[in-house]
Amino acid sequence: MRTPIIAGNWKMNLLAEEGKELVKEIWKNIPGLSGVDVVVCPPFVDIPSVASAINEKGMSIELGAQNMHWEESGAYTGEVSPLMLKDLGVKYVIIGHSERRQFFGETDQGVNRKVKSALAHELIPIMCVGESLEEREAGQTEEVITGQVKRGMFELSAEKASNVVIAYEPIWAIGTGKSATAEDAEKVISGIRKTVLELFDKGCSEKVRIQYGGSVTPENIVDFMAMKDIDGSLVGGASLKADSFSEILRRV
Ligand code: 13P
């Protein structure tokens, strides 16, 4: 059995104090919640203050970052290393979000270096893949996603690969209020699991957790979770409000 994982990607939103308040509110709303891994991914500079709230109240909420560099240190102005994230108690790291691919030129090769580095530092990568609207309309979804998964997981051992969380986020569904249908998402996600089976082995394909992301709300989360291969969600907009994020968690 795979434990569902719901991660809130705050993107470039919320000041440190606001982030701290948000986790406190979320925690108040979900007393005794179990059976789901809960992750919040604040901007880097908010992490210490969110971490202090989590530690103070002993919340079972894990911290994730939204990106990292693959090197441990060095002359990489503006970057943050896996060691720095570990030092703050971060457990997960989003790698290759479509916004980073689109606006910051990230490639599958860079994603692969980051995934390998995260795993080497015992951080769990949430590796994002997703097709554009043009690619979907041209019938290229399967080819695009398979390529991203293969290149992103290149040269991993089956053991390491089984720790990766994959987030399928169709670009056209992000922030648009127009989510994929649960059936369409399941079709792509079961395809991703098949690709993982081909690349590694059965144990790995059964263990790897695959999320859907893109306009997920308390209203549609149950439909996604009812699908056999969907193990949770990477939530954007709805993770910025305590009410909607905790309602998603409750329904999961
Ligand atoms: P929305 O939930 O706002 O569509 O964002 C999804 C996303 O990009 C999460 O990483």
mmCIF file of C-alpha atoms and ligand atoms in Angstrom:
data_model
loop_
_atom_site.group_PDB
_atom_site.id
_atom_site.type_symbol
_atom_site.label_atom_id
_atom_site.label_comp_id
_atom_site.label_asym_id
_atom_site.label_seq_id
_atom_site.Cartn_x
_atom_site.Cartn_y
_atom_site.Cartn_z
ATOM 1 C CA MET A 1 0.000 0.000 0.000
ATOM 2 C CA ARG A 2 1.285 3.416 -0.958
ATOM 3 C CA THR A 3 0.667 6.235 1.536
ATOM 4 C CA PRO A 4 -1.013 9.165 -0.220
ATOM 5 C CA ILE A 5 1.017 12.354 -0.315
ATOM 6 C CA ILE A 6 -0.454 15.832 -0.539
ATOM 7 C CA ALA A 7 2.048 18.626 -1.055
ATOM 8 C CA GLY A 8 1.249 22.335 -1.088
ATOM 9 C CA ASN A 9 3.386 24.298 -3.542
ATOM 10 C CA TRP A 10 3.188 27.880 -2.334
ATOM 11 C CA LYS A 11 5.193 29.129 -5.335
ATOM 12 C CA MET A 12 6.318 32.767 -4.886
ATOM 13 C CA ASN A 13 3.639 33.645 -2.328
ATOM 14 C CA LEU A 14 3.411 34.502 1.385
ATOM 15 C CA LEU A 15 5.848 36.349 3.616
ATOM 16 C CA ALA A 16 7.598 34.385 6.378
ATOM 17 C CA GLU A 17 5.100 35.404 9.054
ATOM 18 C CA GLU A 18 2.128 34.592 6.782
ATOM 19 C CA GLY A 19 3.566 31.151 6.073
ATOM 20 C CA LYS A 20 3.932 30.506 9.766
ATOM 21 C CA GLU A 21 0.305 31.501 10.393
ATOM 22 C CA LEU A 22 -0.881 29.330 7.520
ATOM 23 C CA VAL A 23 0.675 26.108 8.878
ATOM 24 C CA LYS A 24 -0.676 26.876 12.324
ATOM 25 C CA GLU A 25 -4.193 27.267 10.867
ATOM 26 C CA ILE A 26 -3.877 24.092 8.821
ATOM 27 C CA TRP A 27 -2.759 22.143 11.866
ATOM 28 C CA LYS A 28 -5.677 23.468 13.914
ATOM 29 C CA ASN A 29 -8.067 22.171 11.239
ATOM 30 C CA ILE A 30 -6.730 18.617 11.030
ATOM 31 C CA PRO A 31 -6.363 17.233 14.534
ATOM 32 C CA GLY A 32 -5.548 13.536 14.556
ATOM 33 C CA LEU A 33 -5.205 13.312 10.788
ATOM 34 C CA SER A 34 -3.375 10.150 9.762
ATOM 35 C CA GLY A 35 -2.864 7.985 6.716
ATOM 36 C CA VAL A 36 -1.636 10.807 4.506
ATOM 37 C CA ASP A 37 1.775 12.431 4.181
ATOM 38 C CA VAL A 38 1.371 16.211 4.378
ATOM 39 C CA VAL A 39 4.033 18.481 2.906
ATOM 40 C CA VAL A 40 4.248 22.257 2.547
ATOM 41 C CA CYS A 41 6.731 23.826 0.142
ATOM 42 C CA PRO A 42 7.279 27.495 1.079
ATOM 43 C CA PRO A 43 9.673 29.890 -0.677
ATOM 44 C CA PHE A 44 13.261 29.324 0.592
ATOM 45 C CA VAL A 45 13.312 32.408 2.817
ATOM 46 C CA ASP A 46 10.086 31.365 4.612
ATOM 47 C CA ILE A 47 11.412 27.918 5.515
ATOM 48 C CA PRO A 48 13.014 28.777 8.908
ATOM 49 C CA SER A 49 9.894 30.481 10.231
ATOM 50 C CA VAL A 50 7.555 27.729 8.976
ATOM 51 C CA ALA A 51 9.967 25.138 10.430
ATOM 52 C CA SER A 52 9.865 26.833 13.821
ATOM 53 C CA ALA A 53 6.038 26.687 13.871
ATOM 54 C CA ILE A 54 6.104 23.003 12.883
ATOM 55 C CA ASN A 55 8.654 22.161 15.573
ATOM 56 C CA GLU A 56 7.014 24.237 18.303
ATOM 57 C CA LYS A 57 3.689 22.431 17.926
ATOM 58 C CA GLY A 58 5.152 19.038 16.952
ATOM 59 C CA MET A 59 3.049 19.027 13.784
ATOM 60 C CA SER A 60 3.179 16.003 11.499
ATOM 61 C CA ILE A 61 3.657 18.266 8.516
ATOM 62 C CA GLU A 62 6.867 17.892 6.494
ATOM 63 C CA LEU A 63 8.804 20.630 4.783
ATOM 64 C CA GLY A 64 9.584 20.730 1.098
ATOM 65 C CA ALA A 65 11.552 23.204 -1.011
ATOM 66 C CA GLN A 66 10.565 24.334 -4.502
ATOM 67 C CA ASN A 67 13.967 23.873 -6.155
ATOM 68 C CA MET A 68 17.654 23.299 -5.380
ATOM 69 C CA HIS A 69 21.048 23.216 -7.056
ATOM 70 C CA TRP A 70 22.725 19.840 -7.563
ATOM 71 C CA GLU A 71 26.066 20.887 -6.044
ATOM 72 C CA GLU A 72 26.721 21.023 -2.303
ATOM 73 C CA SER A 73 28.422 24.442 -2.396
ATOM 74 C CA GLY A 74 30.404 26.713 -4.670
ATOM 75 C CA ALA A 75 30.291 29.709 -6.985
ATOM 76 C CA TYR A 76 26.622 29.514 -8.017
ATOM 77 C CA THR A 77 25.229 32.958 -7.239
ATOM 78 C CA GLY A 78 21.606 32.908 -6.184
ATOM 79 C CA GLU A 79 21.367 29.149 -5.754
ATOM 80 C CA VAL A 80 20.563 26.965 -2.722
ATOM 81 C CA SER A 81 22.221 23.605 -2.084
ATOM 82 C CA PRO A 82 20.882 20.279 -0.795
ATOM 83 C CA LEU A 83 23.041 20.629 2.334
ATOM 84 C CA MET A 84 21.430 23.990 3.103
ATOM 85 C CA LEU A 85 17.957 22.457 2.767
ATOM 86 C CA LYS A 86 18.873 19.498 4.986
ATOM 87 C CA ASP A 87 20.241 21.917 7.553
ATOM 88 C CA LEU A 88 16.772 23.530 7.830
ATOM 89 C CA GLY A 89 14.998 20.194 8.253
ATOM 90 C CA VAL A 90 13.656 20.006 4.705
ATOM 91 C CA LYS A 91 12.628 16.493 3.629
ATOM 92 C CA TYR A 92 11.199 16.927 0.109
ATOM 93 C CA VAL A 93 12.208 19.047 -2.872
ATOM 94 C CA ILE A 94 10.180 19.855 -5.973
ATOM 95 C CA ILE A 95 12.349 19.369 -9.055
ATOM 96 C CA GLY A 96 11.609 20.491 -12.605
ATOM 97 C CA HIS A 97 8.274 22.217 -12.063
ATOM 98 C CA SER A 98 6.926 23.371 -15.428
ATOM 99 C CA GLU A 99 7.292 27.003 -14.315
ATOM 100 C CA ARG A 100 11.021 26.397 -13.847
ATOM 101 C CA ARG A 101 11.254 24.664 -17.205
ATOM 102 C CA GLN A 102 9.269 27.450 -18.894
ATOM 103 C CA PHE A 103 10.705 30.590 -17.235
ATOM 104 C CA PHE A 104 14.169 29.487 -16.085
ATOM 105 C CA GLY A 105 15.281 27.190 -18.871
ATOM 106 C CA GLU A 106 15.416 23.962 -16.865
ATOM 107 C CA THR A 107 15.997 20.862 -18.972
ATOM 108 C CA ASP A 108 15.461 17.147 -18.406
ATOM 109 C CA GLN A 109 19.237 16.780 -18.043
ATOM 110 C CA GLY A 110 19.300 19.394 -15.263
ATOM 111 C CA VAL A 111 16.300 17.731 -13.653
ATOM 112 C CA ASN A 112 18.169 14.418 -13.702
ATOM 113 C CA ARG A 113 21.234 15.948 -12.009
ATOM 114 C CA LYS A 114 19.025 17.468 -9.320
ATOM 115 C CA VAL A 115 17.046 14.260 -8.765
ATOM 116 C CA LYS A 116 20.290 12.297 -8.342
ATOM 117 C CA SER A 117 21.712 14.907 -5.983
ATOM 118 C CA ALA A 118 18.525 15.056 -3.889
ATOM 119 C CA LEU A 119 18.528 11.268 -3.475
ATOM 120 C CA ALA A 120 22.237 11.236 -2.634
ATOM 121 C CA HIS A 121 21.451 13.696 0.179
ATOM 122 C CA GLU A 122 18.418 11.756 1.378
ATOM 123 C CA LEU A 123 15.972 14.380 0.198
ATOM 124 C CA ILE A 124 12.874 13.046 -1.561
ATOM 125 C CA PRO A 125 12.507 14.608 -5.003
ATOM 126 C CA ILE A 126 9.026 15.468 -6.248
ATOM 127 C CA MET A 127 9.871 15.302 -9.942
ATOM 128 C CA CYS A 128 7.390 17.174 -12.122
ATOM 129 C CA VAL A 129 6.399 16.218 -15.647
ATOM 130 C CA GLY A 130 3.625 17.556 -17.876
ATOM 131 C CA GLU A 131 2.637 18.325 -21.441
ATOM 132 C CA SER A 132 1.589 21.658 -22.943
ATOM 133 C CA LEU A 133 -1.801 22.253 -24.541
ATOM 134 C CA GLU A 134 -0.233 22.165 -28.027
ATOM 135 C CA GLU A 135 1.386 18.817 -27.279
ATOM 136 C CA ARG A 136 -1.879 17.396 -25.944
ATOM 137 C CA GLU A 137 -3.837 18.610 -28.957
ATOM 138 C CA ALA A 138 -1.220 17.132 -31.274
ATOM 139 C CA GLY A 139 -1.679 13.723 -29.583
ATOM 140 C CA GLN A 140 1.855 13.789 -28.160
ATOM 141 C CA THR A 141 1.046 13.492 -24.441
ATOM 142 C CA GLU A 142 2.296 9.932 -23.962
ATOM 143 C CA GLU A 143 5.500 10.514 -25.905
ATOM 144 C CA VAL A 144 6.289 13.773 -24.063
ATOM 145 C CA ILE A 145 5.635 12.355 -20.595
ATOM 146 C CA THR A 146 7.497 9.101 -21.231
ATOM 147 C CA GLY A 147 10.511 11.079 -22.458
ATOM 148 C CA GLN A 148 10.484 13.365 -19.415
ATOM 149 C CA VAL A 149 10.257 10.406 -17.022
ATOM 150 C CA LYS A 150 13.040 8.461 -18.777
ATOM 151 C CA ARG A 151 15.429 11.400 -18.947
ATOM 152 C CA GLY A 152 14.611 12.633 -15.434
ATOM 153 C CA MET A 153 15.230 9.181 -13.907
ATOM 154 C CA PHE A 154 18.230 8.330 -16.103
ATOM 155 C CA GLU A 155 20.852 6.136 -14.403
ATOM 156 C CA LEU A 156 19.011 5.743 -11.084
ATOM 157 C CA SER A 157 19.082 2.376 -9.329
ATOM 158 C CA ALA A 158 15.692 0.703 -8.796
ATOM 159 C CA GLU A 159 16.137 1.208 -5.076
ATOM 160 C CA LYS A 160 16.754 4.948 -5.407
ATOM 161 C CA ALA A 161 14.051 5.352 -8.050
ATOM 162 C CA SER A 162 11.400 3.886 -5.776
ATOM 163 C CA ASN A 163 11.850 6.836 -3.397
ATOM 164 C CA VAL A 164 11.095 9.429 -6.066
ATOM 165 C CA VAL A 165 7.650 11.050 -6.025
ATOM 166 C CA ILE A 166 6.501 11.895 -9.546
ATOM 167 C CA ALA A 167 4.024 14.743 -10.050
ATOM 168 C CA TYR A 168 2.061 14.703 -13.293
ATOM 169 C CA GLU A 169 1.022 18.293 -13.913
ATOM 170 C CA PRO A 170 -0.401 19.052 -17.349
ATOM 171 C CA ILE A 171 0.699 22.631 -18.033
ATOM 172 C CA TRP A 172 -2.721 23.659 -19.353
ATOM 173 C CA ALA A 173 -4.328 22.664 -16.036
ATOM 174 C CA ILE A 174 -2.016 24.718 -13.799
ATOM 175 C CA GLY A 175 -3.654 27.791 -12.307
ATOM 176 C CA THR A 176 -6.390 27.762 -14.945
ATOM 177 C CA GLY A 177 -9.255 26.328 -12.907
ATOM 178 C CA LYS A 178 -9.514 23.719 -15.672
ATOM 179 C CA SER A 179 -8.243 20.467 -14.167
ATOM 180 C CA ALA A 180 -7.763 17.272 -16.121
ATOM 181 C CA THR A 181 -10.562 14.764 -15.639
ATOM 182 C CA ALA A 182 -9.708 12.034 -13.156
ATOM 183 C CA GLU A 183 -9.926 9.489 -16.003
ATOM 184 C CA ASP A 184 -7.508 11.427 -18.231
ATOM 185 C CA ALA A 185 -5.087 11.896 -15.339
ATOM 186 C CA GLU A 186 -5.299 8.170 -14.477
ATOM 187 C CA LYS A 187 -4.558 7.253 -18.079
ATOM 188 C CA VAL A 188 -1.335 9.277 -18.103
ATOM 189 C CA ILE A 189 -0.353 8.265 -14.570
ATOM 190 C CA SER A 190 -0.850 4.538 -15.194
ATOM 191 C CA GLY A 191 1.344 5.072 -18.270
ATOM 192 C CA ILE A 192 4.010 6.650 -16.051
ATOM 193 C CA ARG A 193 3.863 3.621 -13.740
ATOM 194 C CA LYS A 194 4.327 1.370 -16.773
ATOM 195 C CA THR A 195 7.366 3.399 -17.838
ATOM 196 C CA VAL A 196 8.816 3.032 -14.330
ATOM 197 C CA LEU A 197 8.249 -0.739 -14.587
ATOM 198 C CA GLU A 198 10.098 -0.865 -17.906
ATOM 199 C CA LEU A 199 12.971 1.262 -16.607
ATOM 200 C CA PHE A 200 13.366 -0.513 -13.248
ATOM 201 C CA ASP A 201 11.345 -3.400 -11.816
ATOM 202 C CA LYS A 202 7.953 -4.414 -10.482
ATOM 203 C CA GLY A 203 8.779 -3.572 -6.869
ATOM 204 C CA CYS A 204 9.800 -0.071 -7.887
ATOM 205 C CA SER A 205 6.734 0.530 -10.054
ATOM 206 C CA GLU A 206 4.471 -0.597 -7.220
ATOM 207 C CA LYS A 207 6.244 1.559 -4.658
ATOM 208 C CA VAL A 208 6.744 4.811 -6.533
ATOM 209 C CA ARG A 209 4.153 7.451 -5.656
ATOM 210 C CA ILE A 210 2.622 9.486 -8.471
ATOM 211 C CA GLN A 211 0.637 12.659 -7.855
ATOM 212 C CA TYR A 212 -1.707 14.623 -10.052
ATOM 213 C CA GLY A 213 -1.445 18.425 -9.987
ATOM 214 C CA GLY A 214 -3.332 21.202 -11.765
ATOM 215 C CA SER A 215 -6.358 23.085 -10.402
ATOM 216 C CA VAL A 216 -6.954 20.584 -7.595
ATOM 217 C CA THR A 217 -9.634 21.715 -5.126
ATOM 218 C CA PRO A 218 -11.582 20.203 -2.214
ATOM 219 C CA GLU A 219 -14.352 19.573 -4.760
ATOM 220 C CA ASN A 220 -12.352 17.435 -7.199
ATOM 221 C CA ILE A 221 -9.709 15.761 -4.991
ATOM 222 C CA VAL A 222 -11.893 12.745 -4.203
ATOM 223 C CA ASP A 223 -12.301 11.924 -7.908
ATOM 224 C CA PHE A 224 -8.536 11.849 -8.374
ATOM 225 C CA MET A 225 -7.938 9.830 -5.215
ATOM 226 C CA ALA A 226 -10.472 7.215 -6.346
ATOM 227 C CA MET A 227 -8.145 6.293 -9.219
ATOM 228 C CA LYS A 228 -5.960 3.230 -8.774
ATOM 229 C CA ASP A 229 -2.641 4.796 -9.742
ATOM 230 C CA ILE A 230 -3.053 8.310 -8.318
ATOM 231 C CA ASP A 231 -1.352 8.634 -4.936
ATOM 232 C CA GLY A 232 -2.036 12.232 -4.050
ATOM 233 C CA SER A 233 -1.609 15.726 -5.344
ATOM 234 C CA LEU A 234 0.725 18.655 -5.748
ATOM 235 C CA VAL A 235 -1.575 21.547 -4.944
ATOM 236 C CA GLY A 236 -0.929 25.173 -5.932
ATOM 237 C CA GLY A 237 -3.608 27.830 -5.381
ATOM 238 C CA ALA A 238 -5.729 25.780 -2.968
ATOM 239 C CA SER A 239 -2.698 25.259 -0.691
ATOM 240 C CA LEU A 240 -2.486 28.977 0.102
ATOM 241 C CA LYS A 241 -5.650 28.999 2.198
ATOM 242 C CA ALA A 242 -5.914 26.957 5.399
ATOM 243 C CA ASP A 243 -9.566 26.093 4.773
ATOM 244 C CA SER A 244 -9.143 24.692 1.290
ATOM 245 C CA PHE A 245 -5.875 22.858 2.002
ATOM 246 C CA SER A 246 -7.158 21.221 5.180
ATOM 247 C CA GLU A 247 -10.409 20.276 3.471
ATOM 248 C CA ILE A 248 -8.397 18.576 0.728
ATOM 249 C CA LEU A 249 -6.462 16.682 3.418
ATOM 250 C CA ARG A 250 -9.635 15.650 5.220
ATOM 251 C CA ARG A 251 -11.205 14.334 2.039
ATOM 252 C CA VAL A 252 -8.073 12.374 1.114
HETATM 253 P P1 13P B 1 -2.720 25.036 -9.162
HETATM 254 O O1 13P B 1 -3.206 24.045 -8.129
HETATM 255 O O2 13P B 1 -2.798 26.451 -8.704
HETATM 256 O O3 13P B 1 -3.317 24.794 -10.505
HETATM 257 O O4 13P B 1 -1.125 24.764 -9.327
HETATM 258 C C1 13P B 1 -0.677 23.479 -9.542
HETATM 259 C C2 13P B 1 0.797 23.473 -9.425
HETATM 260 O O5 13P B 1 1.512 23.995 -10.267
HETATM 261 C C3 13P B 1 1.384 22.834 -8.237
HETATM 262 O O6 13P B 1 2.751 22.664 -8.394
#
